[in-house]
PDB file of C-alpha atoms in Angstrom:
ATOM      1  CA  MET A 466      26.512  -1.409  48.587  1.00  0.00           C
ATOM      2  CA  LEU A 467      26.363   2.025  46.981  1.00  0.00           C
ATOM      3  CA  THR A 468      23.035   3.464  45.940  1.00  0.00           C
ATOM      4  CA  ASN A 469      22.596   6.124  43.289  1.00  0.00           C
ATOM      5  CA  THR A 470      22.542   9.062  45.717  1.00  0.00           C
ATOM      6  CA  ILE A 471      24.280  12.314  44.732  1.00  0.00           C
ATOM      7  CA  ASP A 472      25.355  14.674  47.515  1.00  0.00           C
ATOM      8  CA  THR A 473      25.330  18.231  46.161  1.00  0.00           C
ATOM      9  CA  TRP A 474      27.103  20.007  49.040  1.00  0.00           C
ATOM     10  CA  MET A 475      30.377  18.629  50.393  1.00  0.00           C
ATOM     11  CA  GLN A 476      33.862  19.779  51.238  1.00  0.00           C
ATOM     12  CA  HIS A 477      36.911  17.766  52.207  1.00  0.00           C
ATOM     13  CA  PRO A 478      38.525  19.915  54.907  1.00  0.00           C
ATOM     14  CA  THR A 479      42.052  21.265  54.870  1.00  0.00           C
ATOM     15  CA  GLN A 480      43.764  22.329  58.077  1.00  0.00           C
ATOM     16  CA  ARG A 481      43.349  25.981  56.998  1.00  0.00           C
ATOM     17  CA  TRP A 482      39.588  25.490  56.791  1.00  0.00           C
ATOM     18  CA  LEU A 483      39.435  23.611  60.097  1.00  0.00           C
ATOM     19  CA  ASP A 484      41.330  26.384  61.897  1.00  0.00           C
ATOM     20  CA  MET A 485      38.886  29.137  60.908  1.00  0.00           C
ATOM     21  CA  PRO A 486      37.092  30.815  63.861  1.00  0.00           C
ATOM     22  CA  PHE A 487      33.767  30.830  61.993  1.00  0.00           C
ATOM     23  CA  LEU A 488      33.584  27.066  62.529  1.00  0.00           C
ATOM     24  CA  ASP A 489      33.292  27.466  66.310  1.00  0.00           C
ATOM     25  CA  SER A 490      29.508  27.835  66.247  1.00  0.00           C
ATOM     26  CA  LEU A 491      29.189  24.917  63.806  1.00  0.00           C
ATOM     27  CA  ARG A 492      31.288  22.733  66.091  1.00  0.00           C
ATOM     28  CA  HIS A 493      28.825  23.476  68.874  1.00  0.00           C
ATOM     29  CA  TRP A 494      25.779  22.504  66.815  1.00  0.00           C
ATOM     30  CA  SER A 495      27.262  19.547  64.940  1.00  0.00           C
ATOM     31  CA  LYS A 496      28.464  17.890  68.145  1.00  0.00           C
ATOM     32  CA  GLY A 497      31.824  16.491  67.116  1.00  0.00           C
ATOM     33  CA  THR A 498      31.389  15.692  63.416  1.00  0.00           C
ATOM     34  CA  ILE A 499      33.997  18.288  62.375  1.00  0.00           C
ATOM     35  CA  PRO A 500      37.520  16.934  62.955  1.00  0.00           C
ATOM     36  CA  GLU A 501      40.241  18.996  64.626  1.00  0.00           C
ATOM     37  CA  THR A 502      42.962  17.904  62.202  1.00  0.00           C
ATOM     38  CA  GLU A 503      42.917  17.343  58.465  1.00  0.00           C
ATOM     39  CA  PRO A 504      41.720  13.806  57.673  1.00  0.00           C
ATOM     40  CA  PRO A 505      42.723  11.667  54.688  1.00  0.00           C
ATOM     41  CA  VAL A 506      40.436  11.623  51.658  1.00  0.00           C
ATOM     42  CA  SER A 507      39.557   8.027  52.557  1.00  0.00           C
ATOM     43  CA  TRP A 508      37.733   9.387  55.627  1.00  0.00           C
ATOM     44  CA  THR A 509      35.352  11.393  53.430  1.00  0.00           C
ATOM     45  CA  ILE A 510      34.858   8.463  51.054  1.00  0.00           C
ATOM     46  CA  ASP A 511      34.088   6.151  53.984  1.00  0.00           C
ATOM     47  CA  ARG A 512      31.330   8.511  55.152  1.00  0.00           C
ATOM     48  CA  MET A 513      29.907   8.552  51.635  1.00  0.00           C
ATOM     49  CA  ASP A 514      29.950   4.757  51.462  1.00  0.00           C
ATOM     50  CA  GLU A 515      28.248   4.540  54.839  1.00  0.00           C
ATOM     51  CA  ALA A 516      25.376   6.638  53.504  1.00  0.00           C
ATOM     52  CA  GLY A 517      25.220   5.042  50.060  1.00  0.00           C
ATOM     53  CA  VAL A 518      26.389   8.229  48.330  1.00  0.00           C
ATOM     54  CA  GLU A 519      27.806   7.470  44.905  1.00  0.00           C
ATOM     55  CA  LEU A 520      28.858  11.006  43.918  1.00  0.00           C
ATOM     56  CA  GLY A 521      29.736  13.983  46.089  1.00  0.00           C
ATOM     57  CA  LEU A 522      30.061  17.437  44.547  1.00  0.00           C
ATOM     58  CA  LEU A 523      33.278  18.562  46.195  1.00  0.00           C
ATOM     59  CA  SER A 524      33.715  22.286  46.695  1.00  0.00           C
ATOM     60  CA  ALA A 525      36.679  24.581  47.033  1.00  0.00           C
ATOM     61  CA  TRP A 526      36.477  27.542  49.421  1.00  0.00           C
ATOM     62  CA  HIS A 527      37.856  30.983  48.621  1.00  0.00           C
ATOM     63  CA  ALA A 528      37.472  33.594  51.378  1.00  0.00           C
ATOM     64  CA  PRO A 529      38.340  37.309  51.183  1.00  0.00           C
ATOM     65  CA  ALA A 530      41.682  36.527  52.867  1.00  0.00           C
ATOM     66  CA  GLY A 531      42.519  33.749  50.394  1.00  0.00           C
ATOM     67  CA  PRO A 532      41.763  30.096  49.606  1.00  0.00           C
ATOM     68  CA  LEU A 533      40.763  27.921  52.566  1.00  0.00           C
ATOM     69  CA  ILE A 534      40.386  24.880  50.296  1.00  0.00           C
ATOM     70  CA  SER A 535      42.064  25.701  47.001  1.00  0.00           C
ATOM     71  CA  ASN A 536      40.802  24.737  43.568  1.00  0.00           C
ATOM     72  CA  ASP A 537      43.980  22.764  42.979  1.00  0.00           C
ATOM     73  CA  GLU A 538      43.555  20.839  46.229  1.00  0.00           C
ATOM     74  CA  VAL A 539      40.034  19.875  45.189  1.00  0.00           C
ATOM     75  CA  GLY A 540      41.161  19.238  41.626  1.00  0.00           C
ATOM     76  CA  ASP A 541      43.822  16.828  42.834  1.00  0.00           C
ATOM     77  CA  ILE A 542      41.192  14.816  44.740  1.00  0.00           C
ATOM     78  CA  VAL A 543      38.882  14.844  41.722  1.00  0.00           C
ATOM     79  CA  LYS A 544      41.655  13.570  39.444  1.00  0.00           C
ATOM     80  CA  ARG A 545      42.485  10.764  41.891  1.00  0.00           C
ATOM     81  CA  HIS A 546      38.823   9.805  42.400  1.00  0.00           C
ATOM     82  CA  PRO A 547      36.970  10.813  39.217  1.00  0.00           C
ATOM     83  CA  ASP A 548      34.237   8.266  39.828  1.00  0.00           C
ATOM     84  CA  ARG A 549      33.316   9.804  43.204  1.00  0.00           C
ATOM     85  CA  PHE A 550      33.825  13.578  43.036  1.00  0.00           C
ATOM     86  CA  PRO A 551      32.705  16.155  40.467  1.00  0.00           C
ATOM     87  CA  MET A 552      34.381  19.509  41.215  1.00  0.00           C
ATOM     88  CA  VAL A 553      32.781  22.765  42.366  1.00  0.00           C
ATOM     89  CA  ALA A 554      35.134  25.722  41.975  1.00  0.00           C
ATOM     90  CA  SER A 555      35.521  28.809  44.170  1.00  0.00           C
ATOM     91  CA  VAL A 556      37.124  32.154  43.273  1.00  0.00           C
ATOM     92  CA  ASN A 557      38.160  35.572  44.563  1.00  0.00           C
ATOM     93  CA  LEU A 558      35.037  37.711  44.310  1.00  0.00           C
ATOM     94  CA  HIS A 559      37.005  40.932  44.869  1.00  0.00           C
ATOM     95  CA  GLN A 560      38.899  40.467  41.572  1.00  0.00           C
ATOM     96  CA  PRO A 561      36.162  39.563  39.078  1.00  0.00           C
ATOM     97  CA  MET A 562      38.252  39.216  35.916  1.00  0.00           C
ATOM     98  CA  GLU A 563      40.910  37.140  37.645  1.00  0.00           C
ATOM     99  CA  ALA A 564      38.014  35.101  39.035  1.00  0.00           C
ATOM    100  CA  VAL A 565      36.585  34.517  35.550  1.00  0.00           C
ATOM    101  CA  ARG A 566      39.952  33.312  34.270  1.00  0.00           C
ATOM    102  CA  GLU A 567      40.336  31.003  37.270  1.00  0.00           C
ATOM    103  CA  LEU A 568      36.849  29.599  36.760  1.00  0.00           C
ATOM    104  CA  ARG A 569      37.612  28.828  33.119  1.00  0.00           C
ATOM    105  CA  ARG A 570      40.850  27.125  34.172  1.00  0.00           C
ATOM    106  CA  CYS A 571      38.983  24.916  36.627  1.00  0.00           C
ATOM    107  CA  VAL A 572      36.527  23.842  33.947  1.00  0.00           C
ATOM    108  CA  GLU A 573      39.281  23.140  31.406  1.00  0.00           C
ATOM    109  CA  GLU A 574      41.742  21.461  33.796  1.00  0.00           C
ATOM    110  CA  TYR A 575      39.476  19.691  36.271  1.00  0.00           C
ATOM    111  CA  GLY A 576      36.082  19.522  34.566  1.00  0.00           C
ATOM    112  CA  ALA A 577      34.404  21.712  37.201  1.00  0.00           C
ATOM    113  CA  CYS A 578      30.626  21.529  36.838  1.00  0.00           C
ATOM    114  CA  ALA A 579      29.760  24.501  39.060  1.00  0.00           C
ATOM    115  CA  LEU A 580      30.933  27.609  40.870  1.00  0.00           C
ATOM    116  CA  ARG A 581      30.067  28.206  44.524  1.00  0.00           C
ATOM    117  CA  VAL A 582      30.118  31.551  46.316  1.00  0.00           C
ATOM    118  CA  LEU A 583      28.866  31.987  49.906  1.00  0.00           C
ATOM    119  CA  PRO A 584      27.330  35.460  50.383  1.00  0.00           C
ATOM    120  CA  TRP A 585      27.848  35.417  54.162  1.00  0.00           C
ATOM    121  CA  LEU A 586      31.567  34.764  53.738  1.00  0.00           C
ATOM    122  CA  TRP A 587      31.964  37.922  51.629  1.00  0.00           C
ATOM    123  CA  ASP A 588      29.103  39.904  53.204  1.00  0.00           C
ATOM    124  CA  LEU A 589      27.899  40.599  49.670  1.00  0.00           C
ATOM    125  CA  PRO A 590      24.439  39.533  48.424  1.00  0.00           C
ATOM    126  CA  PRO A 591      24.365  37.669  45.107  1.00  0.00           C
ATOM    127  CA  ASP A 592      23.092  40.665  43.127  1.00  0.00           C
ATOM    128  CA  ASP A 593      26.254  42.633  43.901  1.00  0.00           C
ATOM    129  CA  ARG A 594      28.014  43.812  40.733  1.00  0.00           C
ATOM    130  CA  ARG A 595      31.115  41.725  41.507  1.00  0.00           C
ATOM    131  CA  TYR A 596      29.229  38.494  40.843  1.00  0.00           C
ATOM    132  CA  TYR A 597      27.947  39.468  37.420  1.00  0.00           C
ATOM    133  CA  PRO A 598      30.998  38.657  35.253  1.00  0.00           C
ATOM    134  CA  LEU A 599      30.970  35.221  36.899  1.00  0.00           C
ATOM    135  CA  TYR A 600      27.314  34.657  36.091  1.00  0.00           C
ATOM    136  CA  ALA A 601      28.026  35.462  32.459  1.00  0.00           C
ATOM    137  CA  ALA A 602      30.976  33.046  32.516  1.00  0.00           C
ATOM    138  CA  CYS A 603      28.831  30.293  34.067  1.00  0.00           C
ATOM    139  CA  CYS A 604      26.278  30.719  31.279  1.00  0.00           C
ATOM    140  CA  ASP A 605      29.059  30.725  28.688  1.00  0.00           C
ATOM    141  CA  LEU A 606      30.617  27.581  30.158  1.00  0.00           C
ATOM    142  CA  ASP A 607      27.211  25.954  30.782  1.00  0.00           C
ATOM    143  CA  ILE A 608      27.958  25.283  34.458  1.00  0.00           C
ATOM    144  CA  ALA A 609      25.798  25.817  37.528  1.00  0.00           C
ATOM    145  CA  PHE A 610      26.049  28.473  40.235  1.00  0.00           C
ATOM    146  CA  CYS A 611      25.742  27.318  43.851  1.00  0.00           C
ATOM    147  CA  THR A 612      25.045  29.654  46.735  1.00  0.00           C
ATOM    148  CA  GLN A 613      23.757  29.641  50.303  1.00  0.00           C
ATOM    149  CA  ILE A 614      20.372  30.995  51.359  1.00  0.00           C
ATOM    150  CA  GLY A 615      18.835  31.554  54.766  1.00  0.00           C
ATOM    151  CA  HIS A 616      20.419  32.227  58.127  1.00  0.00           C
ATOM    152  CA  THR A 617      24.080  31.380  58.655  1.00  0.00           C
ATOM    153  CA  GLY A 618      25.414  28.801  61.077  1.00  0.00           C
ATOM    154  CA  PRO A 619      28.688  30.758  61.441  1.00  0.00           C
ATOM    155  CA  LEU A 620      28.389  33.990  63.420  1.00  0.00           C
ATOM    156  CA  CYS A 621      28.137  36.200  60.341  1.00  0.00           C
ATOM    157  CA  PRO A 622      25.302  38.365  58.931  1.00  0.00           C
ATOM    158  CA  SER A 623      22.420  36.396  57.451  1.00  0.00           C
ATOM    159  CA  GLU A 624      20.905  39.208  55.368  1.00  0.00           C
ATOM    160  CA  PRO A 625      22.998  38.482  52.219  1.00  0.00           C
ATOM    161  CA  GLY A 626      21.353  35.045  52.138  1.00  0.00           C
ATOM    162  CA  ARG A 627      17.797  36.310  51.849  1.00  0.00           C
ATOM    163  CA  PRO A 628      16.333  34.967  48.571  1.00  0.00           C
ATOM    164  CA  ILE A 629      14.114  37.981  47.790  1.00  0.00           C
ATOM    165  CA  PRO A 630      15.146  40.459  46.517  1.00  0.00           C
ATOM    166  CA  TYR A 631      18.778  39.413  45.974  1.00  0.00           C
ATOM    167  CA  LEU A 632      18.575  36.017  44.268  1.00  0.00           C
ATOM    168  CA  ASP A 633      15.342  37.054  42.574  1.00  0.00           C
ATOM    169  CA  HIS A 634      17.289  39.775  40.718  1.00  0.00           C
ATOM    170  CA  VAL A 635      19.906  37.258  39.562  1.00  0.00           C
ATOM    171  CA  ALA A 636      17.392  34.696  38.324  1.00  0.00           C
ATOM    172  CA  LEU A 637      15.471  37.403  36.468  1.00  0.00           C
ATOM    173  CA  GLU A 638      18.548  38.888  34.788  1.00  0.00           C
ATOM    174  CA  PHE A 639      20.291  35.572  33.985  1.00  0.00           C
ATOM    175  CA  PRO A 640      17.493  33.190  32.920  1.00  0.00           C
ATOM    176  CA  GLU A 641      20.025  30.709  31.455  1.00  0.00           C
ATOM    177  CA  LEU A 642      21.933  30.407  34.741  1.00  0.00           C
ATOM    178  CA  ARG A 643      21.233  27.210  36.675  1.00  0.00           C
ATOM    179  CA  ILE A 644      21.096  28.277  40.337  1.00  0.00           C
ATOM    180  CA  ILE A 645      21.285  25.823  43.235  1.00  0.00           C
ATOM    181  CA  ALA A 646      20.318  27.533  46.477  1.00  0.00           C
ATOM    182  CA  GLY A 647      21.660  25.570  49.433  1.00  0.00           C
ATOM    183  CA  HIS A 648      20.540  25.264  53.057  1.00  0.00           C
ATOM    184  CA  ILE A 649      16.769  25.436  52.382  1.00  0.00           C
ATOM    185  CA  GLY A 650      16.443  29.159  53.190  1.00  0.00           C
ATOM    186  CA  VAL A 651      15.150  29.216  56.780  1.00  0.00           C
ATOM    187  CA  PRO A 652      13.653  31.596  57.941  1.00  0.00           C
ATOM    188  CA  TRP A 653      12.795  32.578  54.358  1.00  0.00           C
ATOM    189  CA  THR A 654      11.900  29.110  53.065  1.00  0.00           C
ATOM    190  CA  GLY A 655       8.691  30.433  51.531  1.00  0.00           C
ATOM    191  CA  GLU A 656      10.722  32.936  49.511  1.00  0.00           C
ATOM    192  CA  ALA A 657      13.028  30.160  48.296  1.00  0.00           C
ATOM    193  CA  ILE A 658      10.070  28.023  47.237  1.00  0.00           C
ATOM    194  CA  SER A 659       8.518  30.959  45.403  1.00  0.00           C
ATOM    195  CA  LEU A 660      11.728  31.483  43.390  1.00  0.00           C
ATOM    196  CA  ALA A 661      12.096  27.781  42.578  1.00  0.00           C
ATOM    197  CA  THR A 662       8.457  27.777  41.458  1.00  0.00           C
ATOM    198  CA  LYS A 663       8.798  30.972  39.413  1.00  0.00           C
ATOM    199  CA  TYR A 664      12.092  30.248  37.630  1.00  0.00           C
ATOM    200  CA  PRO A 665      12.762  27.002  35.701  1.00  0.00           C
ATOM    201  CA  ASN A 666      16.494  27.115  36.513  1.00  0.00           C
ATOM    202  CA  VAL A 667      16.307  27.730  40.278  1.00  0.00           C
ATOM    203  CA  TYR A 668      16.671  24.723  42.566  1.00  0.00           C
ATOM    204  CA  ILE A 669      16.815  24.247  46.352  1.00  0.00           C
ATOM    205  CA  ASP A 670      19.132  21.842  48.139  1.00  0.00           C
ATOM    206  CA  THR A 671      18.653  20.546  51.654  1.00  0.00           C
ATOM    207  CA  SER A 672      22.266  20.812  52.836  1.00  0.00           C
ATOM    208  CA  ALA A 673      22.971  21.494  56.516  1.00  0.00           C
ATOM    209  CA  TYR A 674      19.649  19.930  57.557  1.00  0.00           C
ATOM    210  CA  LYS A 675      18.795  16.455  58.769  1.00  0.00           C
ATOM    211  CA  THR A 676      15.535  15.086  57.410  1.00  0.00           C
ATOM    212  CA  SER A 677      14.001  15.415  60.884  1.00  0.00           C
ATOM    213  CA  ARG A 678      14.598  19.186  60.734  1.00  0.00           C
ATOM    214  CA  TYR A 679      13.173  19.893  57.289  1.00  0.00           C
ATOM    215  CA  PRO A 680      10.530  22.636  57.586  1.00  0.00           C
ATOM    216  CA  ALA A 681       7.025  21.361  56.861  1.00  0.00           C
ATOM    217  CA  GLU A 682       6.703  23.718  53.889  1.00  0.00           C
ATOM    218  CA  ILE A 683       9.780  22.243  52.148  1.00  0.00           C
ATOM    219  CA  VAL A 684       8.492  18.696  52.758  1.00  0.00           C
ATOM    220  CA  ASP A 685       5.125  19.648  51.264  1.00  0.00           C
ATOM    221  CA  TYR A 686       6.887  21.255  48.285  1.00  0.00           C
ATOM    222  CA  LEU A 687       9.104  18.199  47.799  1.00  0.00           C
ATOM    223  CA  ARG A 688       6.105  15.869  47.846  1.00  0.00           C
ATOM    224  CA  GLY A 689       4.062  18.109  45.540  1.00  0.00           C
ATOM    225  CA  HIS A 690       4.788  20.471  42.668  1.00  0.00           C
ATOM    226  CA  GLY A 691       8.426  20.865  43.723  1.00  0.00           C
ATOM    227  CA  ARG A 692       9.366  17.218  43.321  1.00  0.00           C
ATOM    228  CA  ASN A 693      11.672  18.142  40.425  1.00  0.00           C
ATOM    229  CA  LYS A 694      13.239  21.174  42.135  1.00  0.00           C
ATOM    230  CA  VAL A 695      14.685  19.910  45.453  1.00  0.00           C
ATOM    231  CA  LEU A 696      18.113  18.237  45.710  1.00  0.00           C
ATOM    232  CA  PHE A 697      19.751  16.307  48.533  1.00  0.00           C
ATOM    233  CA  GLY A 698      22.868  17.843  50.076  1.00  0.00           C
ATOM    234  CA  SER A 699      24.662  17.132  53.323  1.00  0.00           C
ATOM    235  CA  ASN A 700      27.294  19.797  54.200  1.00  0.00           C
ATOM    236  CA  HIS A 701      29.977  17.245  55.002  1.00  0.00           C
ATOM    237  CA  PRO A 702      31.857  17.323  57.329  1.00  0.00           C
ATOM    238  CA  ALA A 703      29.674  19.549  59.531  1.00  0.00           C
ATOM    239  CA  TRP A 704      26.606  17.438  58.772  1.00  0.00           C
ATOM    240  CA  PRO A 705      27.744  14.159  57.158  1.00  0.00           C
ATOM    241  CA  ALA A 706      25.498  12.350  54.714  1.00  0.00           C
ATOM    242  CA  PRO A 707      24.738   9.397  57.049  1.00  0.00           C
ATOM    243  CA  ASP A 708      23.268  11.809  59.593  1.00  0.00           C
ATOM    244  CA  CYS A 709      21.392  13.851  57.005  1.00  0.00           C
ATOM    245  CA  LEU A 710      19.807  10.801  55.368  1.00  0.00           C
ATOM    246  CA  SER A 711      18.802   9.148  58.637  1.00  0.00           C
ATOM    247  CA  GLY A 712      15.020   9.175  58.853  1.00  0.00           C
ATOM    248  CA  LEU A 713      14.465   9.693  55.133  1.00  0.00           C
ATOM    249  CA  ASP A 714      11.758   6.992  55.097  1.00  0.00           C
ATOM    250  CA  LYS A 715       9.679   9.074  57.508  1.00  0.00           C
ATOM    251  CA  LEU A 716       9.179  11.665  54.764  1.00  0.00           C
ATOM    252  CA  GLU A 717       7.047   9.041  52.981  1.00  0.00           C
ATOM    253  CA  LEU A 718       8.231   9.978  49.501  1.00  0.00           C
ATOM    254  CA  ASP A 719       6.926   7.868  46.656  1.00  0.00           C
ATOM    255  CA  GLU A 720       9.535   5.985  44.625  1.00  0.00           C
ATOM    256  CA  LYS A 721       9.641   8.514  41.771  1.00  0.00           C
ATOM    257  CA  THR A 722       9.957  11.520  44.082  1.00  0.00           C
ATOM    258  CA  ARG A 723      12.632   9.823  46.178  1.00  0.00           C
ATOM    259  CA  ALA A 724      14.717   9.040  43.071  1.00  0.00           C
ATOM    260  CA  ALA A 725      14.373  12.621  41.848  1.00  0.00           C
ATOM    261  CA  PHE A 726      15.377  14.045  45.230  1.00  0.00           C
ATOM    262  CA  LEU A 727      18.398  11.792  45.721  1.00  0.00           C
ATOM    263  CA  ARG A 728      19.755  11.739  42.169  1.00  0.00           C
ATOM    264  CA  GLU A 729      17.810  12.817  39.106  1.00  0.00           C
ATOM    265  CA  ASN A 730      17.310  16.470  40.003  1.00  0.00           C
ATOM    266  CA  ALA A 731      21.057  16.839  40.624  1.00  0.00           C
ATOM    267  CA  ILE A 732      21.851  15.333  37.218  1.00  0.00           C
ATOM    268  CA  ARG A 733      19.620  17.917  35.570  1.00  0.00           C
ATOM    269  CA  ALA A 734      20.699  20.906  37.677  1.00  0.00           C
ATOM    270  CA  PHE A 735      24.441  20.210  37.326  1.00  0.00           C
ATOM    271  CA  ASP A 736      24.269  18.630  33.859  1.00  0.00           C
ATOM    272  CA  LEU A 737      25.989  15.488  35.114  1.00  0.00           C
ATOM    273  CA  PRO A 738      26.284  12.238  33.134  1.00  0.00           C
ATOM    274  CA  SER A 739      23.260  10.055  33.851  1.00  0.00           C
TER     275      SER A 739
END
């Protein structure tokens, strides 16, 4: 039986994505959850059902060398399973105007509700000038911007994922932009919490972490004044939702906070139908 959980950080892998060397370190840490060959979409849906995930925000991946999971590949899945997958687009950061046009196409053709750019993949922090036309487009289109904060699992520089000063600049200069900062922000979790506290439109998601590995400060924030600012995310397939949700009861969240964490905050941050 499905619950009302929304998973804010998922990707259905293509063979191009699976063959990337940066996954080697993630394969070591995730202990076999990442397949070697491209699975059918039913495999991802089965993992969602196992965890009681109703909706999974499914992301494309565009790297400097080209698309690893293209917008059209994600869009095709979204069109075939509209009741399970809202789309998160990805674009070529090195060609900002082409990227803006592609983002608009994804919204018009596939109903994309967000854009995701990974700073470590481009080695460019989110206050780099190449992001700024995209931030303006996100505000124009009323869609969210998703990014990664904290250290990187892949063997790439972590510095672009530091929340302060980089994401602080973006939130200050684009107050309308809804920002979802994924992966909690370790070792700069305190910086992430300070931004989510300071800016109404900055949120944190817990992707890439099992509940047993949440830092104490994020648990305290989730239970307290951050109960409306933290979203559940898995990072499927590296960390599937069943693994990430295992042990949730040990967080001892009250019913209202649990519902906000698993669903309601995502509806607000991504402007999803309730």
